[in-house]
C-alpha cells in the first residue's frame, strides 16, 4: 500500500509540516510506502496557463480543459504534472495537509488541483463521482485553523470549517476518491506571550498524538457520504426522493 502526503505550507518548521512528517512516520510504521511532497519546497507553479502547453490544439485562444486533454493525449503534459500524476495514481491514501487561509486552501494547493487533475485522463463526463478514476482510494483533508474550535463550529463566528472545506472534498469525490471526514486542529496560533507558549506547545503535542492515533486506524476512518449519479434526474437535478448529502446540493424546499 502507498500513501501520498501533499504539504501546502511555506515553512518547514510549521505545525503543518510537523503533522506531515509525523503522519508519514506513523503510516510507515503501518508498513505503507509514503511519499511526502512539499509543494513550496518544490517551487510548484500553481498557475494553469498557456505556457505549460506549448503544443496547442487551439493556438489562437487558450482553453485550459481542451489543452490539458490535448497535451495528455500527445504525451506533452508538463514534466512536473506528470510526476505528480504518477504519485497520485500510485497512492491508495492521499492526505492534503494545509492551513486554512482566507477560509480556503492556500493558493498553491488550489493550483495543484487546477494543473494536476487533468481533464481527460483524470476526469470526464463518463468518469467522475463513483465512476471516477480514483475509485477505491481514500483522501483526507488534514487542516489547521488559527481560529478556535468554538469559532469554527456550525454556529461559530468564522463559519463551519467542514462547510468551507466542502468544495475541496467534492473535487476529490469528483475524481472518484472515497473522501474521509476532514481532520482539523483549531486554534493553531503563534505570537503568544512567553507564559502562554508552553500551554500552546502542549496543546499542539496533544493534537499531534490524537492525529497519529487516528491515523494508525485510517482504514476505519469515517467516510463522507455523497450522492451517486443515479440520484440526479437527467443526470442533473437531485431527485425528490433522494437523500441530501451535500450542503450545496439540497432539495429546493429544504430551506
Ligand atoms: C494568509 C492567511 C490567511 C489566514 N486565514 C485564516 C482563516 O480564514 N481562518 C482561520 O481560522 N485562520 C486563518 N489563518 C491562520 C492560519 O490558519 C494559521 O496560522 C495556521 O493554521 C497555523 O498553522 P501553522 O502554524 O502550521 O502555520 C490565516 C493565515 C494566513 C497566513
mmCIF file of N, CA and C in Angstrom, residues 32-157:
data_model
loop_
_atom_site.group_PDB
_atom_site.id
_atom_site.type_symbol
_atom_site.label_atom_id
_atom_site.label_comp_id
_atom_site.label_asym_id
_atom_site.label_seq_id
_atom_site.Cartn_x
_atom_site.Cartn_y
_atom_site.Cartn_z
ATOM 1 N N UNK A 32 3.195 1.165 5.252
ATOM 2 C CA UNK A 32 2.849 1.805 3.979
ATOM 3 C C UNK A 32 4.111 2.446 3.398
ATOM 4 N N UNK A 33 4.168 2.485 2.098
ATOM 5 C CA UNK A 33 5.241 3.232 1.434
ATOM 6 C C UNK A 33 4.717 4.664 1.284
ATOM 7 N N UNK A 34 5.443 5.647 1.823
ATOM 8 C CA UNK A 34 4.886 7.000 1.892
ATOM 9 C C UNK A 34 5.753 7.996 1.111
ATOM 10 N N UNK A 35 5.103 8.780 0.258
ATOM 11 C CA UNK A 35 5.769 9.905 -0.405
ATOM 12 C C UNK A 35 5.242 11.179 0.224
ATOM 13 N N UNK A 36 6.162 12.049 0.671
ATOM 14 C CA UNK A 36 5.758 13.370 1.166
ATOM 15 C C UNK A 36 6.203 14.387 0.121
ATOM 16 N N UNK A 37 5.250 15.141 -0.379
ATOM 17 C CA UNK A 37 5.562 16.157 -1.381
ATOM 18 C C UNK A 37 5.311 17.530 -0.771
ATOM 19 N N UNK A 38 6.378 18.325 -0.685
ATOM 20 C CA UNK A 38 6.294 19.685 -0.144
ATOM 21 C C UNK A 38 6.195 20.642 -1.339
ATOM 22 N N UNK A 39 4.989 21.129 -1.582
ATOM 23 C CA UNK A 39 4.757 21.920 -2.801
ATOM 24 C C UNK A 39 5.601 23.186 -2.844
ATOM 25 N N UNK A 40 5.742 23.871 -1.690
ATOM 26 C CA UNK A 40 6.566 25.092 -1.667
ATOM 27 C C UNK A 40 8.038 24.758 -1.908
ATOM 28 N N UNK A 41 8.530 23.710 -1.235
ATOM 29 C CA UNK A 41 9.947 23.354 -1.382
ATOM 30 C C UNK A 41 10.261 23.000 -2.829
ATOM 31 N N UNK A 42 9.277 22.434 -3.516
ATOM 32 C CA UNK A 42 9.469 22.083 -4.934
ATOM 33 C C UNK A 42 9.344 23.288 -5.845
ATOM 34 N N UNK A 43 8.841 24.395 -5.296
ATOM 35 C CA UNK A 43 8.574 25.569 -6.130
ATOM 36 C C UNK A 43 7.474 25.283 -7.140
ATOM 37 N N UNK A 44 6.475 24.510 -6.704
ATOM 38 C CA UNK A 44 5.392 24.131 -7.616
ATOM 39 C C UNK A 44 4.704 25.376 -8.184
ATOM 40 N N UNK A 45 4.538 25.403 -9.481
ATOM 41 C CA UNK A 45 3.846 26.532 -10.128
ATOM 42 C C UNK A 45 2.346 26.255 -10.119
ATOM 43 N N UNK A 46 1.575 27.031 -9.349
ATOM 44 C CA UNK A 46 0.140 26.740 -9.252
ATOM 45 C C UNK A 46 -0.696 27.346 -10.387
ATOM 46 N N UNK A 47 -0.058 28.027 -11.328
ATOM 47 C CA UNK A 47 -0.836 28.707 -12.375
ATOM 48 C C UNK A 47 -1.034 27.820 -13.599
ATOM 49 N N UNK A 48 -2.279 27.448 -13.859
ATOM 50 C CA UNK A 48 -2.548 26.758 -15.117
ATOM 51 C C UNK A 48 -2.609 27.838 -16.190
ATOM 52 N N UNK A 49 -1.762 27.726 -17.195
ATOM 53 C CA UNK A 49 -1.658 28.797 -18.183
ATOM 54 C C UNK A 49 -1.103 28.257 -19.494
ATOM 55 N N UNK A 50 -1.206 29.085 -20.524
ATOM 56 C CA UNK A 50 -0.834 28.676 -21.885
ATOM 57 C C UNK A 50 0.610 28.191 -21.968
ATOM 58 N N UNK A 51 1.530 28.822 -21.191
ATOM 59 C CA UNK A 51 2.945 28.464 -21.331
ATOM 60 C C UNK A 51 3.252 27.029 -20.908
ATOM 61 N N UNK A 52 2.304 26.398 -20.208
ATOM 62 C CA UNK A 52 2.522 24.996 -19.854
ATOM 63 C C UNK A 52 2.158 24.054 -21.011
ATOM 64 N N UNK A 53 1.548 24.611 -22.054
ATOM 65 C CA UNK A 53 1.076 23.783 -23.166
ATOM 66 C C UNK A 53 1.587 24.363 -24.490
ATOM 67 N N UNK A 54 2.899 24.223 -24.741
ATOM 68 C CA UNK A 54 3.458 24.869 -25.937
ATOM 69 C C UNK A 54 2.906 24.316 -27.258
ATOM 70 N N UNK A 55 2.533 23.011 -27.259
ATOM 71 C CA UNK A 55 1.942 22.467 -28.496
ATOM 72 C C UNK A 55 0.432 22.473 -28.324
ATOM 73 N N UNK A 56 -0.241 23.369 -29.046
ATOM 74 C CA UNK A 56 -1.644 23.643 -28.755
ATOM 75 C C UNK A 56 -2.603 23.119 -29.805
ATOM 76 N N UNK A 57 -3.814 22.724 -29.324
ATOM 77 C CA UNK A 57 -4.899 22.369 -30.228
ATOM 78 C C UNK A 57 -5.469 23.636 -30.858
ATOM 79 N N UNK A 58 -5.623 24.685 -30.010
ATOM 80 C CA UNK A 58 -6.172 25.966 -30.491
ATOM 81 C C UNK A 58 -5.173 27.077 -30.163
ATOM 82 N N UNK A 59 -4.243 27.364 -31.041
ATOM 83 C CA UNK A 59 -3.202 28.351 -30.728
ATOM 84 C C UNK A 59 -3.762 29.760 -30.507
ATOM 85 N N UNK A 60 -4.917 30.052 -31.109
ATOM 86 C CA UNK A 60 -5.426 31.437 -31.078
ATOM 87 C C UNK A 60 -6.086 31.807 -29.749
ATOM 88 N N UNK A 61 -6.563 30.800 -29.000
ATOM 89 C CA UNK A 61 -7.296 31.099 -27.757
ATOM 90 C C UNK A 61 -7.048 29.965 -26.782
ATOM 91 N N UNK A 62 -6.565 30.285 -25.561
ATOM 92 C CA UNK A 62 -6.220 29.222 -24.601
ATOM 93 C C UNK A 62 -7.454 28.735 -23.860
ATOM 94 N N UNK A 63 -7.791 27.472 -24.065
ATOM 95 C CA UNK A 63 -8.892 26.834 -23.330
ATOM 96 C C UNK A 63 -8.256 25.735 -22.480
ATOM 97 N N UNK A 64 -8.242 25.933 -21.163
ATOM 98 C CA UNK A 64 -7.466 25.062 -20.274
ATOM 99 C C UNK A 64 -7.872 23.585 -20.404
ATOM 100 N N UNK A 65 -9.164 23.309 -20.383
ATOM 101 C CA UNK A 65 -9.573 21.898 -20.432
ATOM 102 C C UNK A 65 -9.189 21.245 -21.771
ATOM 103 N N UNK A 66 -9.455 21.957 -22.878
ATOM 104 C CA UNK A 66 -9.093 21.405 -24.202
ATOM 105 C C UNK A 66 -7.605 21.123 -24.284
ATOM 106 N N UNK A 67 -6.806 22.074 -23.811
ATOM 107 C CA UNK A 67 -5.349 21.924 -23.954
ATOM 108 C C UNK A 67 -4.794 20.886 -22.983
ATOM 109 N N UNK A 68 -5.422 20.748 -21.818
ATOM 110 C CA UNK A 68 -4.994 19.678 -20.909
ATOM 111 C C UNK A 68 -5.211 18.324 -21.575
ATOM 112 N N UNK A 69 -6.391 18.139 -22.115
ATOM 113 C CA UNK A 69 -6.701 16.845 -22.741
ATOM 114 C C UNK A 69 -5.792 16.597 -23.939
ATOM 115 N N UNK A 70 -5.576 17.652 -24.745
ATOM 116 C CA UNK A 70 -4.720 17.530 -25.931
ATOM 117 C C UNK A 70 -3.283 17.190 -25.525
ATOM 118 N N UNK A 71 -2.776 17.888 -24.511
ATOM 119 C CA UNK A 71 -1.400 17.611 -24.050
ATOM 120 C C UNK A 71 -1.299 16.176 -23.532
ATOM 121 N N UNK A 72 -2.333 15.741 -22.790
ATOM 122 C CA UNK A 72 -2.305 14.376 -22.247
ATOM 123 C C UNK A 72 -2.314 13.352 -23.377
ATOM 124 N N UNK A 73 -3.171 13.584 -24.379
ATOM 125 C CA UNK A 73 -3.277 12.634 -25.498
ATOM 126 C C UNK A 73 -1.984 12.546 -26.308
ATOM 127 N N UNK A 74 -1.227 13.647 -26.325
ATOM 128 C CA UNK A 74 0.008 13.676 -27.114
ATOM 129 C C UNK A 74 1.250 13.540 -26.244
ATOM 130 N N UNK A 75 1.035 13.041 -25.025
ATOM 131 C CA UNK A 75 2.161 12.814 -24.111
ATOM 132 C C UNK A 75 3.015 14.070 -23.942
ATOM 133 N N UNK A 76 2.313 15.216 -23.853
ATOM 134 C CA UNK A 76 3.013 16.504 -23.780
ATOM 135 C C UNK A 76 2.707 17.239 -22.477
ATOM 136 N N UNK A 77 2.205 16.510 -21.481
ATOM 137 C CA UNK A 77 1.922 17.207 -20.217
ATOM 138 C C UNK A 77 3.245 17.688 -19.623
ATOM 139 N N UNK A 78 3.215 18.825 -18.900
ATOM 140 C CA UNK A 78 4.448 19.320 -18.294
ATOM 141 C C UNK A 78 5.070 18.258 -17.380
ATOM 142 N N UNK A 79 6.395 18.260 -17.283
ATOM 143 C CA UNK A 79 7.103 17.219 -16.525
ATOM 144 C C UNK A 79 6.645 17.178 -15.065
ATOM 145 N N UNK A 80 6.421 18.349 -14.445
ATOM 146 C CA UNK A 80 6.010 18.322 -13.033
ATOM 147 C C UNK A 80 4.614 17.704 -12.884
ATOM 148 N N UNK A 81 3.719 18.007 -13.797
ATOM 149 C CA UNK A 81 2.372 17.421 -13.743
ATOM 150 C C UNK A 81 2.464 15.900 -13.907
ATOM 151 N N UNK A 82 3.321 15.454 -14.813
ATOM 152 C CA UNK A 82 3.480 14.000 -14.991
ATOM 153 C C UNK A 82 3.988 13.334 -13.709
ATOM 154 N N UNK A 83 4.942 13.995 -13.044
ATOM 155 C CA UNK A 83 5.470 13.427 -11.781
ATOM 156 C C UNK A 83 4.368 13.342 -10.727
ATOM 157 N N UNK A 84 3.589 14.425 -10.610
ATOM 158 C CA UNK A 84 2.511 14.438 -9.610
ATOM 159 C C UNK A 84 1.441 13.393 -9.941
ATOM 160 N N UNK A 85 1.132 13.255 -11.226
ATOM 161 C CA UNK A 85 0.127 12.259 -11.625
ATOM 162 C C UNK A 85 0.592 10.853 -11.286
ATOM 163 N N UNK A 86 1.863 10.626 -11.496
ATOM 164 C CA UNK A 86 2.420 9.306 -11.202
ATOM 165 C C UNK A 86 2.251 8.981 -9.712
ATOM 166 N N UNK A 87 2.596 9.948 -8.859
ATOM 167 C CA UNK A 87 2.483 9.734 -7.407
ATOM 168 C C UNK A 87 1.020 9.566 -6.985
ATOM 169 N N UNK A 88 0.166 10.390 -7.579
ATOM 170 C CA UNK A 88 -1.255 10.358 -7.230
ATOM 171 C C UNK A 88 -1.877 9.009 -7.606
ATOM 172 N N UNK A 89 -1.576 8.552 -8.803
ATOM 173 C CA UNK A 89 -2.167 7.283 -9.268
ATOM 174 C C UNK A 89 -1.644 6.101 -8.469
ATOM 175 N N UNK A 90 -0.421 6.216 -7.988
ATOM 176 C CA UNK A 90 0.182 5.092 -7.252
ATOM 177 C C UNK A 90 -0.368 4.990 -5.829
ATOM 178 N N UNK A 91 -0.968 6.079 -5.332
ATOM 179 C CA UNK A 91 -1.345 6.136 -3.911
ATOM 180 C C UNK A 91 -2.701 5.485 -3.646
ATOM 181 N N UNK A 92 -2.776 4.766 -2.526
ATOM 182 C CA UNK A 92 -4.054 4.226 -2.041
ATOM 183 C C UNK A 92 -4.699 5.207 -1.069
ATOM 184 N N UNK A 93 -3.843 6.016 -0.440
ATOM 185 C CA UNK A 93 -4.310 7.023 0.530
ATOM 186 C C UNK A 93 -3.595 8.332 0.214
ATOM 187 N N UNK A 94 -4.383 9.405 0.063
ATOM 188 C CA UNK A 94 -3.797 10.724 -0.208
ATOM 189 C C UNK A 94 -4.219 11.673 0.910
ATOM 190 N N UNK A 95 -3.236 12.343 1.503
ATOM 191 C CA UNK A 95 -3.534 13.317 2.561
ATOM 192 C C UNK A 95 -3.102 14.705 2.083
ATOM 193 N N UNK A 96 -4.031 15.649 2.115
ATOM 194 C CA UNK A 96 -3.696 17.034 1.806
ATOM 195 C C UNK A 96 -3.544 17.762 3.142
ATOM 196 N N UNK A 97 -2.331 18.209 3.430
ATOM 197 C CA UNK A 97 -2.026 18.840 4.719
ATOM 198 C C UNK A 97 -1.850 20.342 4.502
ATOM 199 N N UNK A 98 -2.712 21.140 5.108
ATOM 200 C CA UNK A 98 -2.626 22.591 4.859
ATOM 201 C C UNK A 98 -3.299 23.416 5.957
ATOM 202 N N UNK A 99 -2.894 24.682 6.081
ATOM 203 C CA UNK A 99 -3.583 25.609 6.984
ATOM 204 C C UNK A 99 -4.734 26.273 6.232
ATOM 205 N N UNK A 100 -5.790 26.626 6.960
ATOM 206 C CA UNK A 100 -6.883 27.379 6.338
ATOM 207 C C UNK A 100 -6.413 28.811 6.146
ATOM 208 N N UNK A 101 -6.423 29.262 4.911
ATOM 209 C CA UNK A 101 -6.029 30.632 4.583
ATOM 210 C C UNK A 101 -7.205 31.295 3.884
ATOM 211 N N UNK A 102 -7.700 32.348 4.479
ATOM 212 C CA UNK A 102 -8.852 33.057 3.914
ATOM 213 C C UNK A 102 -9.986 32.081 3.593
ATOM 214 N N UNK A 103 -10.309 31.249 4.590
ATOM 215 C CA UNK A 103 -11.481 30.369 4.523
ATOM 216 C C UNK A 103 -11.372 29.333 3.396
ATOM 217 N N UNK A 104 -10.145 29.022 2.993
ATOM 218 C CA UNK A 104 -9.946 28.083 1.887
ATOM 219 C C UNK A 104 -8.537 27.514 1.985
ATOM 220 N N UNK A 105 -8.171 26.682 1.005
ATOM 221 C CA UNK A 105 -6.809 26.150 0.964
ATOM 222 C C UNK A 105 -5.861 27.224 0.418
ATOM 223 N N UNK A 106 -4.584 27.191 0.817
ATOM 224 C CA UNK A 106 -3.617 28.113 0.214
ATOM 225 C C UNK A 106 -3.600 27.974 -1.315
ATOM 226 N N UNK A 107 -3.308 29.070 -1.988
ATOM 227 C CA UNK A 107 -3.398 29.107 -3.460
ATOM 228 C C UNK A 107 -2.563 28.009 -4.127
ATOM 229 N N UNK A 108 -1.428 27.666 -3.524
ATOM 230 C CA UNK A 108 -0.558 26.665 -4.155
ATOM 231 C C UNK A 108 -1.271 25.315 -4.249
ATOM 232 N N UNK A 109 -2.134 25.017 -3.274
ATOM 233 C CA UNK A 109 -2.860 23.746 -3.302
ATOM 234 C C UNK A 109 -4.011 23.801 -4.302
ATOM 235 N N UNK A 110 -4.687 24.937 -4.344
ATOM 236 C CA UNK A 110 -5.752 25.096 -5.351
ATOM 237 C C UNK A 110 -5.143 24.946 -6.746
ATOM 238 N N UNK A 111 -3.959 25.527 -6.942
ATOM 239 C CA UNK A 111 -3.285 25.430 -8.232
ATOM 240 C C UNK A 111 -2.862 24.002 -8.562
ATOM 241 N N UNK A 112 -2.541 23.234 -7.512
ATOM 242 C CA UNK A 112 -2.205 21.818 -7.731
ATOM 243 C C UNK A 112 -3.426 21.107 -8.326
ATOM 244 N N UNK A 113 -4.619 21.393 -7.779
ATOM 245 C CA UNK A 113 -5.833 20.807 -8.351
ATOM 246 C C UNK A 113 -6.007 21.260 -9.800
ATOM 247 N N UNK A 114 -5.852 22.572 -10.033
ATOM 248 C CA UNK A 114 -6.086 23.118 -11.373
ATOM 249 C C UNK A 114 -5.180 22.454 -12.406
ATOM 250 N N UNK A 115 -3.934 22.170 -12.028
ATOM 251 C CA UNK A 115 -2.967 21.674 -13.012
ATOM 252 C C UNK A 115 -2.864 20.147 -13.057
ATOM 253 N N UNK A 116 -2.961 19.512 -11.870
ATOM 254 C CA UNK A 116 -2.668 18.066 -11.829
ATOM 255 C C UNK A 116 -3.921 17.211 -12.085
ATOM 256 N N UNK A 117 -5.080 17.716 -11.719
ATOM 257 C CA UNK A 117 -6.298 16.938 -12.002
ATOM 258 C C UNK A 117 -6.680 17.238 -13.454
ATOM 259 N N UNK A 118 -5.978 16.591 -14.336
ATOM 260 C CA UNK A 118 -6.001 16.901 -15.778
ATOM 261 C C UNK A 118 -7.299 16.420 -16.429
ATOM 262 N N UNK A 119 -7.930 17.333 -17.159
ATOM 263 C CA UNK A 119 -9.142 16.957 -17.908
ATOM 264 C C UNK A 119 -8.770 15.917 -18.970
ATOM 265 N N UNK A 120 -9.554 14.872 -19.019
ATOM 266 C CA UNK A 120 -9.228 13.769 -19.949
ATOM 267 C C UNK A 120 -8.837 12.560 -19.127
ATOM 268 N N UNK A 121 -7.569 12.443 -18.772
ATOM 269 C CA UNK A 121 -7.171 11.242 -18.019
ATOM 270 C C UNK A 121 -7.679 11.198 -16.581
ATOM 271 N N UNK A 122 -7.890 12.334 -15.938
ATOM 272 C CA UNK A 122 -8.301 12.298 -14.527
ATOM 273 C C UNK A 122 -9.811 12.435 -14.323
ATOM 274 N N UNK A 123 -10.477 13.012 -15.296
ATOM 275 C CA UNK A 123 -11.950 13.081 -15.217
ATOM 276 C C UNK A 123 -12.510 13.462 -16.583
ATOM 277 N N UNK A 124 -13.725 13.020 -16.827
ATOM 278 C CA UNK A 124 -14.510 13.457 -17.990
ATOM 279 C C UNK A 124 -15.959 13.133 -17.673
ATOM 280 N N UNK A 125 -16.874 13.378 -18.598
ATOM 281 C CA UNK A 125 -18.294 13.246 -18.243
ATOM 282 C C UNK A 125 -18.691 11.801 -17.943
ATOM 283 N N UNK A 126 -17.921 10.827 -18.407
ATOM 284 C CA UNK A 126 -18.229 9.422 -18.098
ATOM 285 C C UNK A 126 -17.510 8.936 -16.843
ATOM 286 N N UNK A 127 -16.344 9.478 -16.614
ATOM 287 C CA UNK A 127 -15.556 9.039 -15.458
ATOM 288 C C UNK A 127 -15.511 10.150 -14.422
ATOM 289 N N UNK A 128 -16.449 10.110 -13.513
ATOM 290 C CA UNK A 128 -16.447 11.059 -12.405
ATOM 291 C C UNK A 128 -17.336 10.506 -11.294
ATOM 292 N N UNK A 129 -17.270 11.163 -10.135
ATOM 293 C CA UNK A 129 -18.002 10.707 -8.948
ATOM 294 C C UNK A 129 -17.702 9.214 -8.685
ATOM 295 N N UNK A 130 -18.756 8.406 -8.506
ATOM 296 C CA UNK A 130 -18.492 6.993 -8.153
ATOM 297 C C UNK A 130 -17.826 6.221 -9.288
ATOM 298 N N UNK A 131 -17.816 6.794 -10.504
ATOM 299 C CA UNK A 131 -17.130 6.139 -11.630
ATOM 300 C C UNK A 131 -15.763 6.775 -11.892
ATOM 301 N N UNK A 132 -15.316 7.616 -10.977
ATOM 302 C CA UNK A 132 -14.069 8.363 -11.185
ATOM 303 C C UNK A 132 -12.837 7.475 -11.178
ATOM 304 N N UNK A 133 -11.756 8.001 -11.742
ATOM 305 C CA UNK A 133 -10.547 7.177 -11.919
ATOM 306 C C UNK A 133 -9.892 6.805 -10.584
ATOM 307 N N UNK A 134 -10.173 7.558 -9.525
ATOM 308 C CA UNK A 134 -9.537 7.251 -8.236
ATOM 309 C C UNK A 134 -10.432 6.385 -7.345
ATOM 310 N N UNK A 135 -11.463 5.756 -7.917
ATOM 311 C CA UNK A 135 -12.378 4.956 -7.084
ATOM 312 C C UNK A 135 -11.606 3.858 -6.348
ATOM 313 N N UNK A 136 -12.054 3.620 -5.103
ATOM 314 C CA UNK A 136 -11.381 2.625 -4.261
ATOM 315 C C UNK A 136 -10.232 3.194 -3.454
ATOM 316 N N UNK A 137 -9.855 4.455 -3.750
ATOM 317 C CA UNK A 137 -8.763 5.082 -2.999
ATOM 318 C C UNK A 137 -9.345 6.109 -2.027
ATOM 319 N N UNK A 138 -8.599 6.382 -0.971
ATOM 320 C CA UNK A 138 -9.097 7.309 0.068
ATOM 321 C C UNK A 138 -8.336 8.627 0.046
ATOM 322 N N UNK A 139 -9.039 9.692 0.395
ATOM 323 C CA UNK A 139 -8.391 11.007 0.503
ATOM 324 C C UNK A 139 -8.831 11.688 1.788
ATOM 325 N N UNK A 140 -7.878 12.375 2.419
ATOM 326 C CA UNK A 140 -8.130 13.049 3.698
ATOM 327 C C UNK A 140 -7.628 14.493 3.634
ATOM 328 N N UNK A 141 -8.466 15.421 4.103
ATOM 329 C CA UNK A 141 -8.005 16.797 4.307
ATOM 330 C C UNK A 141 -7.582 16.921 5.758
ATOM 331 N N UNK A 142 -6.321 17.267 5.981
ATOM 332 C CA UNK A 142 -5.816 17.478 7.342
ATOM 333 C C UNK A 142 -5.492 18.962 7.452
ATOM 334 N N UNK A 143 -6.307 19.660 8.240
ATOM 335 C CA UNK A 143 -6.354 21.115 8.161
ATOM 336 C C UNK A 143 -6.125 21.756 9.526
ATOM 337 N N UNK A 144 -5.423 22.876 9.548
ATOM 338 C CA UNK A 144 -5.307 23.646 10.782
ATOM 339 C C UNK A 144 -5.973 25.006 10.581
ATOM 340 N N UNK A 145 -6.514 25.554 11.666
ATOM 341 C CA UNK A 145 -7.073 26.908 11.605
ATOM 342 C C UNK A 145 -6.452 27.738 12.725
ATOM 343 N N UNK A 146 -6.386 29.027 12.502
ATOM 344 C CA UNK A 146 -5.930 29.924 13.554
ATOM 345 C C UNK A 146 -7.043 30.153 14.566
ATOM 346 N N UNK A 147 -8.269 30.158 14.093
ATOM 347 C CA UNK A 147 -9.413 30.417 14.974
ATOM 348 C C UNK A 147 -9.698 29.198 15.840
ATOM 349 N N UNK A 148 -10.400 29.459 16.932
ATOM 350 C CA UNK A 148 -10.673 28.406 17.913
ATOM 351 C C UNK A 148 -11.739 27.433 17.396
ATOM 352 N N UNK A 149 -11.820 26.273 18.055
ATOM 353 C CA UNK A 149 -12.841 25.278 17.694
ATOM 354 C C UNK A 149 -14.246 25.872 17.833
ATOM 355 N N UNK A 150 -14.445 26.698 18.863
ATOM 356 C CA UNK A 150 -15.783 27.288 19.058
ATOM 357 C C UNK A 150 -16.135 28.220 17.909
ATOM 358 N N UNK A 151 -15.155 29.024 17.485
ATOM 359 C CA UNK A 151 -15.413 29.987 16.404
ATOM 360 C C UNK A 151 -15.589 29.290 15.055
ATOM 361 N N UNK A 152 -15.035 28.050 14.937
ATOM 362 C CA UNK A 152 -15.107 27.302 13.665
ATOM 363 C C UNK A 152 -16.247 26.292 13.653
ATOM 364 N N UNK A 153 -17.102 26.331 14.683
ATOM 365 C CA UNK A 153 -18.223 25.381 14.767
ATOM 366 C C UNK A 153 -19.382 25.845 13.871
ATOM 367 N N UNK A 154 -20.437 25.025 13.838
ATOM 368 C CA UNK A 154 -21.590 25.313 12.966
ATOM 369 C C UNK A 154 -22.155 26.717 13.219
ATOM 370 N N UNK A 155 -22.246 27.100 14.497
ATOM 371 C CA UNK A 155 -22.808 28.420 14.814
ATOM 372 C C UNK A 155 -21.714 29.434 15.160
ATOM 373 N N UNK A 156 -20.493 29.109 14.816
ATOM 374 C CA UNK A 156 -19.371 29.982 15.193
ATOM 375 C C UNK A 156 -19.168 31.147 14.238
ATOM 376 N N UNK A 157 -18.490 32.152 14.738
ATOM 377 C CA UNK A 157 -18.266 33.405 14.006
ATOM 378 C C UNK A 157 -17.518 33.217 12.678
#
